[in-house]
Amino acid sequence: MNIAALIEVRAPYFALSNLRATSPGTVIATVQSEQPRGHELGGLAAAEAGRHLAIAGSCACASLDPAAGKRFYLANRATLRRLSQASSIEGPLVVEANALSRDKRKAQAQATISDAQGRVIFALDVGYMVLEERVFQRMFAGHRRDLRAQTRAAEGVFEHLRKNPYQKPLPLVPTELDREHGVSLLPELQGELCAGHFPLYPAMPVALLMYGLSSLSGEVLRARYGAQHRYFVQGGSVQADNLAFAGESLRFESHWRGSEGGDDSFEARAVMQDGAIAGSMELSLRRVEHARVDETDTLHVRH
């Protein structure tokens, strides 16, 4: 059974390898970390973990009833928890997901991602809106874009398929930053940033929203405590009720809400040009001074 064919997510956003169902409703796969982490610690960006876990969860839900055919699984509620404080990760990661429920309109799943030693790094609880292909196409007909035609004229046939936007930082433009809040802008969501999500209907993945919001929150933290600090993403709850399609501009906002011990809490959101909320997030970051970071850590740090 080709489980990946049952969800409308493709490479490069879909990056699971060796995907298989061990039983109806349970899938396992491997994945390599590829997303830059900036000042985030942990060897794996929380947003990237959320990406792989949400995709695996949708595959688990789809495997409950493969005869139903392809569906769009739109992740609209998710809670991510960090379970390991390891500062670096080597080798492939193992993703396991279990479907909790699925009907014609919604689904729920739980998933974990573990390192080669079997340590669970992150766990995700996620809920989806489930749409049949014809329903999705009818609802979002105005956002249909065939990027292949543009690419043929500009760069050659299928050149864009060799590019992976998830191996680069999100190109946000910072406009405000202080001890309490930060604002960054994405002047235009380019279709190439949504590669694989979804074919012919390029929309910003929730994981990219989380990546932008968590990175911005990290910069607020550093503005508050000093540039010598980096951070672990301890966890976050995400709500995403509106899809942001290619061509949209987005405003990313993060507000510091307080601290307890070494953990700081933030509220963040991404707002589209018409005022609709593409996604909102409650986030917890654990700050760490550079001097306390293991020298063997191989993070890609942007200055």
C-alpha positions in Angstrom: 0.0 0.0 0.0 1.4 3.4 -1.0 0.3 5.4 2.0 1.8 8.6 0.7 -0.5 8.6 -2.3 -3.5 8.9 0.1 -2.5 12.4 1.3 -2.1 15.5 -1.0 1.4 16.4 0.3 4.5 15.8 -1.9 8.2 16.3 -1.9 10.1 18.4 -0.9 7.6 19.2 2.0 7.0 15.4 2.3 10.5 14.1 3.4 9.6 10.8 5.1 11.6 7.8 4.0 10.8 4.1 4.4 7.2 4.9 5.3 5.2 1.9 6.1 2.0 0.9 8.0 2.7 -1.6 10.8 -1.0 -2.0 11.3 -4.1 0.0 10.3 -3.7 3.4 11.9 0.0 3.1 12.8 2.9 4.2 10.6 6.6 4.4 11.0 9.2 6.2 8.9 12.7 7.7 9.0 13.8 11.3 8.3 16.9 13.5 8.2 17.0 16.9 9.8 17.4 19.6 7.1 15.9 22.9 8.4 18.2 25.6 9.8 17.8 26.3 13.5 19.2 29.8 13.8 19.6 30.4 17.6 17.4 27.4 18.5 19.1 24.6 20.4 18.4 20.9 20.3 19.8 19.5 17.0 16.3 19.6 15.4 14.1 22.6 14.9 10.8 22.2 16.7 8.9 23.4 13.6 10.6 20.8 11.5 9.7 18.1 14.0 6.1 19.4 13.8 6.2 19.2 10.1 7.3 15.5 9.9 5.0 14.5 12.8 1.9 16.1 11.3 2.6 14.5 7.9 3.1 11.1 9.5 -0.1 11.6 11.5 -2.1 12.2 8.4 -0.6 9.1 6.8 -1.7 7.1 9.9 -5.2 8.4 9.6 -5.3 7.7 5.9 -4.2 4.1 6.5 -7.3 3.4 8.5 -9.4 3.4 5.3 -7.1 3.3 2.2 -10.1 2.4 0.0 -11.5 5.9 0.6 -8.8 7.3 -1.6 -6.9 10.6 -1.5 -7.8 13.3 0.9 -6.5 16.7 2.0 -5.5 16.7 5.7 -5.3 20.3 6.9 -3.7 20.4 10.3 -5.6 23.1 12.3 -4.9 22.2 15.9 -1.6 20.9 17.3 0.3 20.7 20.6 4.1 19.9 20.5 6.1 18.9 23.5 9.9 18.5 23.9 10.8 15.4 25.8 14.6 15.5 25.4 17.2 18.2 26.1 19.9 16.7 24.0 21.8 19.5 22.3 22.9 17.6 19.2 21.5 14.7 17.1 23.3 12.3 14.8 21.9 9.9 12.2 18.4 9.4 10.9 15.4 10.1 13.1 12.5 7.7 13.6 8.9 9.0 13.3 6.0 6.9 14.6 2.4 8.0 14.4 -0.9 6.6 15.6 -4.4 7.6 14.4 -6.8 8.3 17.2 -9.9 8.9 15.1 -11.0 9.7 11.5 -14.3 10.4 9.9 -15.4 12.3 6.7 -14.6 15.7 8.1 -11.9 15.5 10.8 -9.2 13.3 12.1 -6.8 13.2 15.1 -3.4 11.6 15.6 -0.5 11.4 18.0 3.1 11.1 16.8 6.7 11.0 18.2 10.1 11.6 16.7 13.1 9.7 18.2 16.9 9.7 17.7 19.1 6.7 16.8 19.4 5.9 20.5 15.7 5.6 20.9 15.3 8.9 22.9 11.9 10.6 22.1 12.7 14.2 21.2 9.3 15.6 20.5 5.7 14.4 20.7 2.8 15.9 18.8 -1.0 15.8 19.3 -2.7 17.0 16.1 -6.1 17.5 14.7 -7.0 17.8 11.0 -9.8 19.1 8.8 -10.3 16.4 6.2 -11.5 17.3 2.7 -12.2 15.3 -0.4 -10.1 16.4 -3.4 -13.2 17.8 -5.3 -14.3 19.7 -2.2 -10.9 21.2 -1.7 -10.7 22.2 -5.3 -14.1 23.8 -5.2 -13.4 25.7 -2.0 -10.1 27.1 -3.1 -10.5 27.4 -6.9 -9.5 31.0 -6.8 -6.0 30.1 -5.5 -5.1 27.5 -8.2 -1.7 28.2 -9.6 0.3 26.0 -11.9 3.9 27.0 -11.0 5.3 24.6 -13.6 4.3 26.8 -16.5 6.1 29.8 -15.0 9.2 27.8 -14.2 9.5 26.4 -17.7 9.6 29.8 -19.2 12.0 31.2 -16.6 14.4 28.4 -15.6 13.7 25.3 -17.6 11.4 22.3 -17.2 10.8 21.3 -13.5 13.8 23.3 -12.3 11.8 24.3 -9.2 11.5 20.7 -8.2 15.2 20.6 -7.5 14.9 23.5 -5.0 14.0 22.8 -1.4 12.9 25.9 0.5 12.8 23.9 3.8 16.6 23.9 3.8 16.7 27.7 4.1 15.6 30.2 6.7 12.2 31.8 6.1 12.9 35.2 4.4 11.2 37.4 7.0 12.0 41.1 7.2 12.3 42.3 10.8 10.6 45.7 11.5 10.2 45.9 15.3 12.1 44.3 18.2 12.3 45.0 21.9 12.1 43.3 25.3 8.4 42.8 25.0 7.5 42.1 21.4 8.7 41.6 17.8 7.3 42.1 14.3 8.5 40.6 11.0 7.0 40.8 7.6 6.8 38.4 4.7 6.0 40.9 1.9 4.9 38.2 -0.5 4.4 34.4 0.0 6.2 33.0 -3.0 4.7 29.8 -4.4 8.2 28.2 -4.3 8.2 28.5 -0.4 5.2 26.2 -0.4 6.7 23.5 -2.6 4.8 20.2 -2.2 2.0 21.9 -0.1 -0.2 21.6 -2.1 0.4 20.8 -5.8 -1.5 23.4 -7.9 -2.7 25.2 -4.7 0.5 26.5 -3.0 -0.3 27.3 0.6 1.9 28.1 3.5 2.3 25.0 5.7 1.5 25.3 9.4 5.1 24.2 10.1 6.5 27.2 8.3 4.2 29.5 10.3 5.5 27.8 13.5 9.0 28.3 12.3 8.6 32.0 11.7 6.7 32.6 15.0 9.2 30.5 17.1 12.2 32.2 15.5 10.7 35.7 16.1 9.9 34.8 19.7 13.5 33.6 20.1 14.7 37.1 18.9 12.4 38.8 21.5 14.0 36.5 24.2 17.5 37.5 23.1 16.5 41.2 23.0 15.3 40.8 26.6 18.1 38.8 28.1 21.0 39.5 25.8 22.5 38.1 22.6 24.6 35.5 24.6 21.4 33.5 25.0 20.0 30.7 22.8 17.0 28.6 23.6 15.2 25.3 23.5 11.6 25.3 22.2 10.0 23.4 25.1 6.6 23.3 23.5 3.8 25.1 21.8 0.1 25.0 21.0 -0.9 26.0 17.5 -4.2 27.0 16.0 -4.5 27.5 12.2 -8.0 28.2 10.9 -7.1 29.9 7.6 -4.8 28.9 4.7 -2.4 31.6 3.5 -2.0 31.0 -0.3 0.8 32.2 -2.6 0.7 35.9 -3.2 -0.4 36.8 0.3 1.6 39.1 2.5 1.9 38.2 6.2 2.8 40.0 9.4 4.4 37.9 12.1 3.9 39.1 15.7 5.3 37.8 19.0 4.6 39.1 22.5 6.4 38.1 25.7 4.0 37.0 28.4 6.2 36.2 31.4 8.8 33.8 32.8 8.9 31.0 35.3 12.3 29.6 36.2 14.3 29.5 33.0 11.2 29.2 30.8 9.6 32.2 29.0 6.2 32.2 27.5 5.1 34.0 24.3 1.9 34.5 22.4 2.4 34.9 18.6 0.4 35.0 15.5 0.6 35.5 11.7 -1.8 37.9 10.2 -2.8 38.1 6.5 -3.3 41.3 4.6 -7.0 41.2 5.0 -6.7 40.8 8.8 -7.5 37.1 8.9 -5.3 35.1 11.3 -3.4 32.4 9.4 -2.1 30.9 12.6 -1.7 31.6 16.3 0.6 30.1 18.8 1.3 29.8 22.5 5.0 29.0 23.0 7.5 28.2 25.8 11.2 28.8 25.3 14.0 27.7 27.7 16.9 30.1 27.6 20.5 28.9 27.8 23.6 31.0 27.8 26.3 30.3 25.2 28.9 29.4 27.8 26.6 26.5 28.9 26.2 25.0 25.5 28.2 21.9 24.8 31.2 22.7 22.5 30.4 19.7 20.3 27.0 21.2 19.4 27.0 21.7 15.6 24.2 24.3 15.2 24.0 26.6 12.3 24.0 30.0 14.0 23.0 33.1 12.2 24.4 36.4 13.5 
